PDB file of C-alpha atoms and ligand atoms in Angstrom:
ATOM      1  CA  MET A   1       0.000   0.000   0.000  1.00 85.00           C
ATOM      2  CA  LYS A   2       1.297   3.388  -0.963  1.00 93.00           C
ATOM      3  CA  VAL A   3       0.134   6.990  -0.535  1.00 96.00           C
ATOM      4  CA  VAL A   4       0.286   8.466  -4.033  1.00 96.00           C
ATOM      5  CA  GLU A   5      -1.099  11.901  -3.217  1.00 97.00           C
ATOM      6  CA  ALA A   6      -1.746  13.861  -0.020  1.00 97.00           C
ATOM      7  CA  ARG A   7      -3.055  17.393   0.114  1.00 95.00           C
ATOM      8  CA  PHE A   8      -4.847  19.908   2.271  1.00 94.00           C
ATOM      9  CA  VAL A   9      -8.337  20.466   0.870  1.00 93.00           C
ATOM     10  CA  THR A  10     -10.033  23.116   2.963  1.00 91.00           C
ATOM     11  CA  SER A  11     -10.682  24.563   6.383  1.00 88.00           C
ATOM     12  CA  ALA A  12     -14.450  24.589   6.709  1.00 86.00           C
ATOM     13  CA  ALA A  13     -16.075  27.185   8.949  1.00 80.00           C
ATOM     14  CA  ASP A  14     -19.444  25.470   8.831  1.00 80.00           C
ATOM     15  CA  ALA A  15     -21.154  22.425   7.339  1.00 81.00           C
ATOM     16  CA  ARG A  16     -21.640  24.148   3.986  1.00 83.00           C
ATOM     17  CA  GLY A  17     -17.888  24.378   3.597  1.00 86.00           C
ATOM     18  CA  ILE A  18     -17.483  20.599   3.642  1.00 87.00           C
ATOM     19  CA  PRO A  19     -17.200  19.181   0.133  1.00 87.00           C
ATOM     20  CA  ALA A  20     -19.821  16.591  -0.765  1.00 85.00           C
ATOM     21  CA  ASP A  21     -17.816  14.796  -3.426  1.00 88.00           C
ATOM     22  CA  GLY A  22     -18.420  11.167  -2.450  1.00 89.00           C
ATOM     23  CA  VAL A  23     -14.957  10.613  -0.988  1.00 94.00           C
ATOM     24  CA  PRO A  24     -15.467   8.868   2.399  1.00 95.00           C
ATOM     25  CA  HIS A  25     -14.469  10.682   5.571  1.00 95.00           C
ATOM     26  CA  ILE A  26     -12.446   9.413   8.496  1.00 97.00           C
ATOM     27  CA  ALA A  27     -12.919  11.941  11.293  1.00 95.00           C
ATOM     28  CA  LEU A  28     -10.255  12.441  13.966  1.00 96.00           C
ATOM     29  CA  VAL A  29     -11.322  13.612  17.405  1.00 93.00           C
ATOM     30  CA  GLY A  30      -9.359  13.986  20.615  1.00 92.00           C
ATOM     31  CA  ARG A  31      -8.156  16.396  23.247  1.00 90.00           C
ATOM     32  CA  SER A  32      -6.107  19.399  22.188  1.00 86.00           C
ATOM     33  CA  ASN A  33      -2.476  18.372  21.767  1.00 90.00           C
ATOM     34  CA  VAL A  34      -3.271  14.664  21.566  1.00 95.00           C
ATOM     35  CA  GLY A  35      -1.276  14.516  18.338  1.00 95.00           C
ATOM     36  CA  LYS A  36      -3.890  14.732  15.565  1.00 94.00           C
ATOM     37  CA  SER A  37      -1.882  16.926  13.220  1.00 93.00           C
ATOM     38  CA  THR A  38       1.264  14.891  13.749  1.00 96.00           C
ATOM     39  CA  LEU A  39      -0.626  11.686  12.998  1.00 98.00           C
ATOM     40  CA  ILE A  40      -2.153  13.135   9.828  1.00 97.00           C
ATOM     41  CA  ASN A  41       1.332  14.106   8.675  1.00 96.00           C
ATOM     42  CA  ALA A  42       2.703  10.653   9.528  1.00 97.00           C
ATOM     43  CA  LEU A  43      -0.106   8.918   7.631  1.00 97.00           C
ATOM     44  CA  SER A  44       0.304  11.125   4.597  1.00 96.00           C
ATOM     45  CA  GLY A  45       4.083  11.013   4.577  1.00 95.00           C
ATOM     46  CA  SER A  46       4.270  14.796   4.246  1.00 92.00           C
ATOM     47  CA  ARG A  47       3.714  17.919   6.300  1.00 91.00           C
ATOM     48  CA  ILE A  48       0.241  18.802   5.164  1.00 92.00           C
ATOM     49  CA  ALA A  49      -1.130  19.480   8.669  1.00 91.00           C
ATOM     50  CA  ARG A  50       0.088  22.232  10.972  1.00 79.00           C
ATOM     51  CA  THR A  51       1.196  20.949  14.355  1.00 69.00           C
ATOM     52  CA  SER A  52       0.943  22.647  17.726  1.00 55.00           C
ATOM     53  CA  ALA A  53      -1.205  25.496  16.483  1.00 52.00           C
ATOM     54  CA  ALA A  54      -2.734  27.661  19.183  1.00 51.00           C
ATOM     55  CA  PRO A  55      -5.787  26.102  20.876  1.00 50.00           C
ATOM     56  CA  GLY A  56      -9.046  27.569  19.746  1.00 49.00           C
ATOM     57  CA  LYS A  57      -7.919  28.358  16.230  1.00 53.00           C
ATOM     58  CA  THR A  58      -9.628  25.516  14.429  1.00 54.00           C
ATOM     59  CA  ARG A  59     -12.916  26.230  12.774  1.00 66.00           C
ATOM     60  CA  LEU A  60     -15.300  23.367  12.136  1.00 78.00           C
ATOM     61  CA  ALA A  61     -12.975  21.025  10.306  1.00 87.00           C
ATOM     62  CA  ASN A  62      -9.746  20.823   8.357  1.00 91.00           C
ATOM     63  CA  LEU A  63      -9.922  18.352   5.508  1.00 93.00           C
ATOM     64  CA  TYR A  64      -7.016  16.451   3.984  1.00 95.00           C
ATOM     65  CA  ARG A  65      -7.371  14.198   0.984  1.00 97.00           C
ATOM     66  CA  LEU A  66      -5.168  11.144   0.637  1.00 98.00           C
ATOM     67  CA  THR A  67      -5.074   8.917  -2.439  1.00 97.00           C
ATOM     68  CA  VAL A  68      -3.737   5.461  -1.857  1.00 97.00           C
ATOM     69  CA  ASP A  69      -2.766   2.526  -4.031  1.00 96.00           C
ATOM     70  CA  GLY A  70      -3.761  -0.919  -2.718  1.00 94.00           C
ATOM     71  CA  GLY A  71      -4.209  -1.963   0.899  1.00 91.00           C
ATOM     72  CA  ALA A  72      -7.010  -3.803   2.694  1.00 89.00           C
ATOM     73  CA  GLY A  73      -9.897  -4.401   0.301  1.00 88.00           C
ATOM     74  CA  GLY A  74      -7.736  -5.230  -2.695  1.00 89.00           C
ATOM     75  CA  PRO A  75      -5.664  -3.526  -5.372  1.00 91.00           C
ATOM     76  CA  GLY A  76      -6.474  -0.228  -7.083  1.00 94.00           C
ATOM     77  CA  ARG A  77      -6.510   3.426  -6.151  1.00 96.00           C
ATOM     78  CA  TRP A  78      -8.868   4.885  -3.596  1.00 96.00           C
ATOM     79  CA  SER A  79      -9.202   8.172  -1.769  1.00 96.00           C
ATOM     80  CA  VAL A  80     -10.146   9.195   1.735  1.00 97.00           C
ATOM     81  CA  HIS A  81     -10.617  12.489   3.518  1.00 97.00           C
ATOM     82  CA  LEU A  82      -8.963  12.711   6.908  1.00 97.00           C
ATOM     83  CA  VAL A  83     -11.065  15.232   8.822  1.00 94.00           C
ATOM     84  CA  ASP A  84      -9.415  17.058  11.686  1.00 92.00           C
ATOM     85  CA  LEU A  85     -12.110  18.255  14.089  1.00 90.00           C
ATOM     86  CA  PRO A  86     -11.246  20.802  16.804  1.00 83.00           C
ATOM     87  CA  GLY A  87      -9.719  19.378  19.972  1.00 83.00           C
ATOM     88  CA  TYR A  88     -11.746  19.296  23.161  1.00 81.00           C
ATOM     89  CA  GLY A  89     -10.611  19.620  26.736  1.00 73.00           C
ATOM     90  CA  TYR A  90      -8.657  22.826  26.919  1.00 60.00           C
ATOM     91  CA  ALA A  91     -11.503  24.660  28.629  1.00 54.00           C
ATOM     92  CA  ARG A  92     -11.989  22.632  31.807  1.00 51.00           C
ATOM     93  CA  GLY A  93     -12.518  18.933  31.347  1.00 50.00           C
ATOM     94  CA  GLY A  94     -15.236  16.436  32.118  1.00 54.00           C
ATOM     95  CA  ALA A  95     -18.735  17.457  31.115  1.00 59.00           C
ATOM     96  CA  GLN A  96     -17.442  20.776  29.836  1.00 65.00           C
ATOM     97  CA  SER A  97     -15.242  18.973  27.324  1.00 64.00           C
ATOM     98  CA  VAL A  98     -18.081  16.931  25.973  1.00 68.00           C
ATOM     99  CA  ALA A  99     -20.241  20.014  25.661  1.00 74.00           C
ATOM    100  CA  GLU A 100     -17.392  21.572  23.675  1.00 69.00           C
ATOM    101  CA  LEU A 101     -16.992  18.537  21.450  1.00 72.00           C
ATOM    102  CA  ARG A 102     -20.712  18.166  20.920  1.00 73.00           C
ATOM    103  CA  GLU A 103     -21.181  21.792  20.025  1.00 73.00           C
ATOM    104  CA  ILE A 104     -18.281  21.823  17.609  1.00 69.00           C
ATOM    105  CA  ALA A 105     -18.933  18.465  16.029  1.00 76.00           C
ATOM    106  CA  GLN A 106     -22.716  18.611  15.864  1.00 77.00           C
ATOM    107  CA  ALA A 107     -22.640  20.575  12.638  1.00 78.00           C
ATOM    108  CA  TYR A 108     -20.209  18.111  11.115  1.00 85.00           C
ATOM    109  CA  PHE A 109     -21.968  14.904  12.190  1.00 82.00           C
ATOM    110  CA  GLY A 110     -25.380  16.502  11.673  1.00 79.00           C
ATOM    111  CA  SER A 111     -24.682  17.400   8.066  1.00 72.00           C
ATOM    112  CA  ALA A 112     -23.663  13.778   7.396  1.00 71.00           C
ATOM    113  CA  ASP A 113     -27.116  12.731   8.595  1.00 66.00           C
ATOM    114  CA  ARG A 114     -28.495  14.936   5.905  1.00 65.00           C
ATOM    115  CA  GLY A 115     -26.449  13.103   3.306  1.00 71.00           C
ATOM    116  CA  ARG A 116     -23.899  15.769   2.509  1.00 74.00           C
ATOM    117  CA  HIS A 117     -20.939  13.493   3.152  1.00 80.00           C
ATOM    118  CA  ARG A 118     -20.317   9.902   4.255  1.00 88.00           C
ATOM    119  CA  ILE A 119     -18.501   9.385   7.537  1.00 92.00           C
ATOM    120  CA  ALA A 120     -16.855   5.997   7.177  1.00 95.00           C
ATOM    121  CA  GLY A 121     -15.541   6.046  10.732  1.00 96.00           C
ATOM    122  CA  VAL A 122     -14.158   8.062  13.603  1.00 96.00           C
ATOM    123  CA  LEU A 123     -10.700   7.710  15.094  1.00 98.00           C
ATOM    124  CA  HIS A 124     -10.865   8.743  18.738  1.00 97.00           C
ATOM    125  CA  LEU A 125      -7.333   9.699  19.722  1.00 97.00           C
ATOM    126  CA  VAL A 126      -6.259   9.430  23.345  1.00 97.00           C
ATOM    127  CA  ASP A 127      -2.824  10.124  24.811  1.00 97.00           C
ATOM    128  CA  ALA A 128      -1.248   6.810  25.875  1.00 98.00           C
ATOM    129  CA  ARG A 129       0.381   8.607  28.808  1.00 97.00           C
ATOM    130  CA  HIS A 130      -2.960   9.639  30.324  1.00 96.00           C
ATOM    131  CA  PRO A 131      -5.281   6.643  30.117  1.00 93.00           C
ATOM    132  CA  ALA A 132      -7.874   7.585  32.690  1.00 83.00           C
ATOM    133  CA  LEU A 133      -9.074  11.066  31.809  1.00 88.00           C
ATOM    134  CA  ASP A 134     -12.746  11.774  32.379  1.00 87.00           C
ATOM    135  CA  ALA A 135     -12.797  14.040  29.338  1.00 87.00           C
ATOM    136  CA  ASP A 136     -11.872  11.080  27.094  1.00 91.00           C
ATOM    137  CA  ALA A 137     -14.346   8.733  28.783  1.00 91.00           C
ATOM    138  CA  ASP A 138     -17.109  11.309  28.350  1.00 87.00           C
ATOM    139  CA  ALA A 139     -16.179  11.800  24.708  1.00 89.00           C
ATOM    140  CA  ALA A 140     -16.232   8.012  24.135  1.00 92.00           C
ATOM    141  CA  ARG A 141     -19.715   7.803  25.638  1.00 89.00           C
ATOM    142  CA  TRP A 142     -20.863  10.614  23.397  1.00 87.00           C
ATOM    143  CA  LEU A 143     -19.387   8.909  20.317  1.00 90.00           C
ATOM    144  CA  ASP A 144     -21.335   5.765  21.311  1.00 91.00           C
ATOM    145  CA  THR A 145     -24.545   7.722  20.784  1.00 88.00           C
ATOM    146  CA  LEU A 146     -23.667   8.462  17.149  1.00 87.00           C
ATOM    147  CA  ASP A 147     -24.512   6.007  14.412  1.00 87.00           C
ATOM    148  CA  VAL A 148     -20.932   5.704  13.186  1.00 91.00           C
ATOM    149  CA  GLU A 149     -18.139   3.219  13.856  1.00 95.00           C
ATOM    150  CA  HIS A 150     -15.418   4.635  16.081  1.00 96.00           C
ATOM    151  CA  ALA A 151     -12.061   3.192  17.030  1.00 97.00           C
ATOM    152  CA  LEU A 152      -9.751   4.170  19.877  1.00 98.00           C
ATOM    153  CA  VAL A 153      -6.189   5.106  18.951  1.00 98.00           C
ATOM    154  CA  ALA A 154      -3.598   5.597  21.707  1.00 98.00           C
ATOM    155  CA  THR A 155      -0.989   8.178  20.619  1.00 98.00           C
ATOM    156  CA  LYS A 156       2.632   8.994  21.612  1.00 98.00           C
ATOM    157  CA  LEU A 157       3.478   5.394  22.459  1.00 98.00           C
ATOM    158  CA  ASP A 158       7.195   6.189  22.133  1.00 98.00           C
ATOM    159  CA  LYS A 159       6.970   8.286  25.299  1.00 98.00           C
ATOM    160  CA  LEU A 160       6.335   5.180  27.408  1.00 98.00           C
ATOM    161  CA  SER A 161       8.546   2.340  28.588  1.00 98.00           C
ATOM    162  CA  ARG A 162       7.527  -1.210  27.738  1.00 96.00           C
ATOM    163  CA  GLY A 163       6.089  -1.763  31.187  1.00 98.00           C
ATOM    164  CA  GLU A 164       4.130   1.491  31.100  1.00 98.00           C
ATOM    165  CA  ARG A 165       2.694   0.605  27.697  1.00 98.00           C
ATOM    166  CA  VAL A 166       1.162  -2.619  28.942  1.00 97.00           C
ATOM    167  CA  LYS A 167      -0.138  -0.984  32.111  1.00 98.00           C
ATOM    168  CA  ASN A 168      -1.589   2.099  30.398  1.00 98.00           C
ATOM    169  CA  LEU A 169      -3.224   0.186  27.541  1.00 98.00           C
ATOM    170  CA  LYS A 170      -4.910  -2.077  30.103  1.00 98.00           C
ATOM    171  CA  GLU A 171      -6.046   0.942  32.088  1.00 97.00           C
ATOM    172  CA  LEU A 172      -7.385   2.578  28.921  1.00 97.00           C
ATOM    173  CA  GLU A 173      -9.389  -0.517  28.051  1.00 97.00           C
ATOM    174  CA  ARG A 174     -10.812  -0.658  31.554  1.00 96.00           C
ATOM    175  CA  LYS A 175     -11.733   3.017  31.557  1.00 94.00           C
ATOM    176  CA  LEU A 176     -13.084   3.288  28.003  1.00 94.00           C
ATOM    177  CA  GLY A 177     -14.504  -0.189  27.520  1.00 93.00           C
ATOM    178  CA  LYS A 178     -12.498  -1.246  24.489  1.00 94.00           C
ATOM    179  CA  ALA A 179      -8.950  -1.882  23.367  1.00 97.00           C
ATOM    180  CA  ALA A 180      -7.000   0.953  21.747  1.00 98.00           C
ATOM    181  CA  LEU A 181      -4.742   0.658  18.737  1.00 98.00           C
ATOM    182  CA  PRO A 182      -1.366   1.935  19.990  1.00 98.00           C
ATOM    183  CA  VAL A 183       0.628   4.197  17.663  1.00 98.00           C
ATOM    184  CA  SER A 184       3.625   6.471  17.594  1.00 98.00           C
ATOM    185  CA  ALA A 185       3.533   9.067  14.833  1.00 98.00           C
ATOM    186  CA  ALA A 186       7.093   9.997  15.759  1.00 97.00           C
ATOM    187  CA  ARG A 187       8.479   6.488  15.258  1.00 98.00           C
ATOM    188  CA  GLY A 188       5.942   5.061  12.823  1.00 97.00           C
ATOM    189  CA  GLU A 189       4.859   2.278  15.168  1.00 98.00           C
ATOM    190  CA  GLY A 190       1.322   1.007  14.608  1.00 98.00           C
ATOM    191  CA  LEU A 191       0.794   3.002  11.422  1.00 98.00           C
ATOM    192  CA  ASP A 192       0.442  -0.103   9.209  1.00 97.00           C
ATOM    193  CA  ASP A 193      -2.336  -1.377  11.476  1.00 97.00           C
ATOM    194  CA  LEU A 194      -3.950   2.043  11.437  1.00 98.00           C
ATOM    195  CA  TRP A 195      -3.862   2.082   7.625  1.00 97.00           C
ATOM    196  CA  THR A 196      -5.487  -1.365   7.570  1.00 96.00           C
ATOM    197  CA  LEU A 197      -8.266   0.003   9.770  1.00 97.00           C
ATOM    198  CA  ILE A 198      -8.697   3.144   7.644  1.00 97.00           C
ATOM    199  CA  ALA A 199      -8.811   1.050   4.459  1.00 96.00           C
ATOM    200  CA  ARG A 200     -11.383  -1.316   5.935  1.00 96.00           C
ATOM    201  CA  LEU A 201     -13.635   1.542   7.051  1.00 95.00           C
ATOM    202  CA  SER A 202     -13.251   3.552   3.843  1.00 94.00           C
ATOM    203  CA  ARG A 203     -13.581   0.757   1.330  1.00 89.00           C
ATOM    204  CA  GLN A 204     -16.567  -1.081   2.780  1.00 79.00           C
TER     205      GLN A 204
HETATM  206  P1  GDP B 301      -2.961  18.271  17.950  1.00 59.61           P
HETATM  207  O1  GDP B 301      -3.275  19.510  18.747  1.00 59.61           O
HETATM  208  O2  GDP B 301      -3.828  17.120  18.403  1.00 59.61           O
HETATM  209  O3  GDP B 301      -2.987  18.462  16.461  1.00 59.61           O
HETATM  210  O4  GDP B 301      -1.475  17.839  18.384  1.00 59.61           O
HETATM  211  P2  GDP B 301      -0.079  17.987  17.596  1.00 59.61           P
HETATM  212  O5  GDP B 301      -0.018  17.035  16.453  1.00 59.61           O
HETATM  213  O6  GDP B 301       0.162  19.423  17.309  1.00 59.61           O
HETATM  214  O7  GDP B 301       0.939  17.431  18.707  1.00 59.61           O
HETATM  215  C1  GDP B 301       1.043  18.037  19.974  1.00 59.61           C
HETATM  216  C2  GDP B 301       2.448  17.813  20.507  1.00 59.61           C
HETATM  217  O8  GDP B 301       2.693  16.412  20.696  1.00 59.61           O
HETATM  218  C3  GDP B 301       3.534  18.284  19.535  1.00 59.61           C
HETATM  219  O9  GDP B 301       4.576  18.853  20.304  1.00 59.61           O
HETATM  220  C4  GDP B 301       3.996  17.009  18.852  1.00 59.61           C
HETATM  221  O10 GDP B 301       5.331  17.066  18.426  1.00 59.61           O
HETATM  222  C5  GDP B 301       3.827  15.984  19.942  1.00 59.61           C
HETATM  223  N1  GDP B 301       3.564  14.626  19.390  1.00 59.61           N
HETATM  224  C6  GDP B 301       2.565  14.273  18.582  1.00 59.61           C
HETATM  225  N2  GDP B 301       2.624  12.958  18.259  1.00 59.61           N
HETATM  226  C7  GDP B 301       3.722  12.463  18.875  1.00 59.61           C
HETATM  227  C8  GDP B 301       4.325  11.159  18.934  1.00 59.61           C
HETATM  228  O11 GDP B 301       3.910  10.167  18.334  1.00 59.61           O
HETATM  229  N3  GDP B 301       5.440  11.046  19.732  1.00 59.61           N
HETATM  230  C9  GDP B 301       5.949  12.100  20.417  1.00 59.61           C
HETATM  231  N4  GDP B 301       7.037  11.881  21.163  1.00 59.61           N
HETATM  232  N5  GDP B 301       5.415  13.341  20.372  1.00 59.61           N
HETATM  233  C10 GDP B 301       4.304  13.528  19.612  1.00 59.61           C
END
């Protein structure tokens, strides 16, 4: 599997700014600084996403379009939009975070209900160093209420020792009710598995 093209498409201020061109969406949600931009860059193999931008800057969604050759689902070229939704959790945490996420993402998920774009899946990013945050648990519960498949992705794995990895991934599963796919955008660990997941969601 090979990324043949990766580019920034648009920064949408509202649902009308999201292109309805039939290319499936994989939405990325997570706390501010969880590593969304870094992961998008790692997946695309180029610096198309800006990292460590000031909190609060993101509008509704930043869209990146990746065209890939092969992968899960068979040979041939296919495209996917990675959709970077604003990070939650920099206000206070807990219920406040979910309110933030809901408010921001409602327009995005709501416009999919109206058929403007197809959300093939959601990647819920959580920081592998902080497995037990209420803000993430609340967000996971909120994602459960949406009619869209969502997978947990634990980021920044390289920042943990082997022992901490096992312990934190177990703790994450206990707290959030399902196993996370562990990745390190910095080292490339787990990215093949993540691509397999993205291909499965996008090509079904
Ligand atoms: P975003 O706000 O979710 O888009 O987060 P960024 O992608 O801007 O990342 C926030 C910070 O975490 C930056 O300083 C990144 O360099 C760092 N970071 C992101 N992913 C990784 C990773 O896999 N490993 C390490 N060590 N640092 C990471």
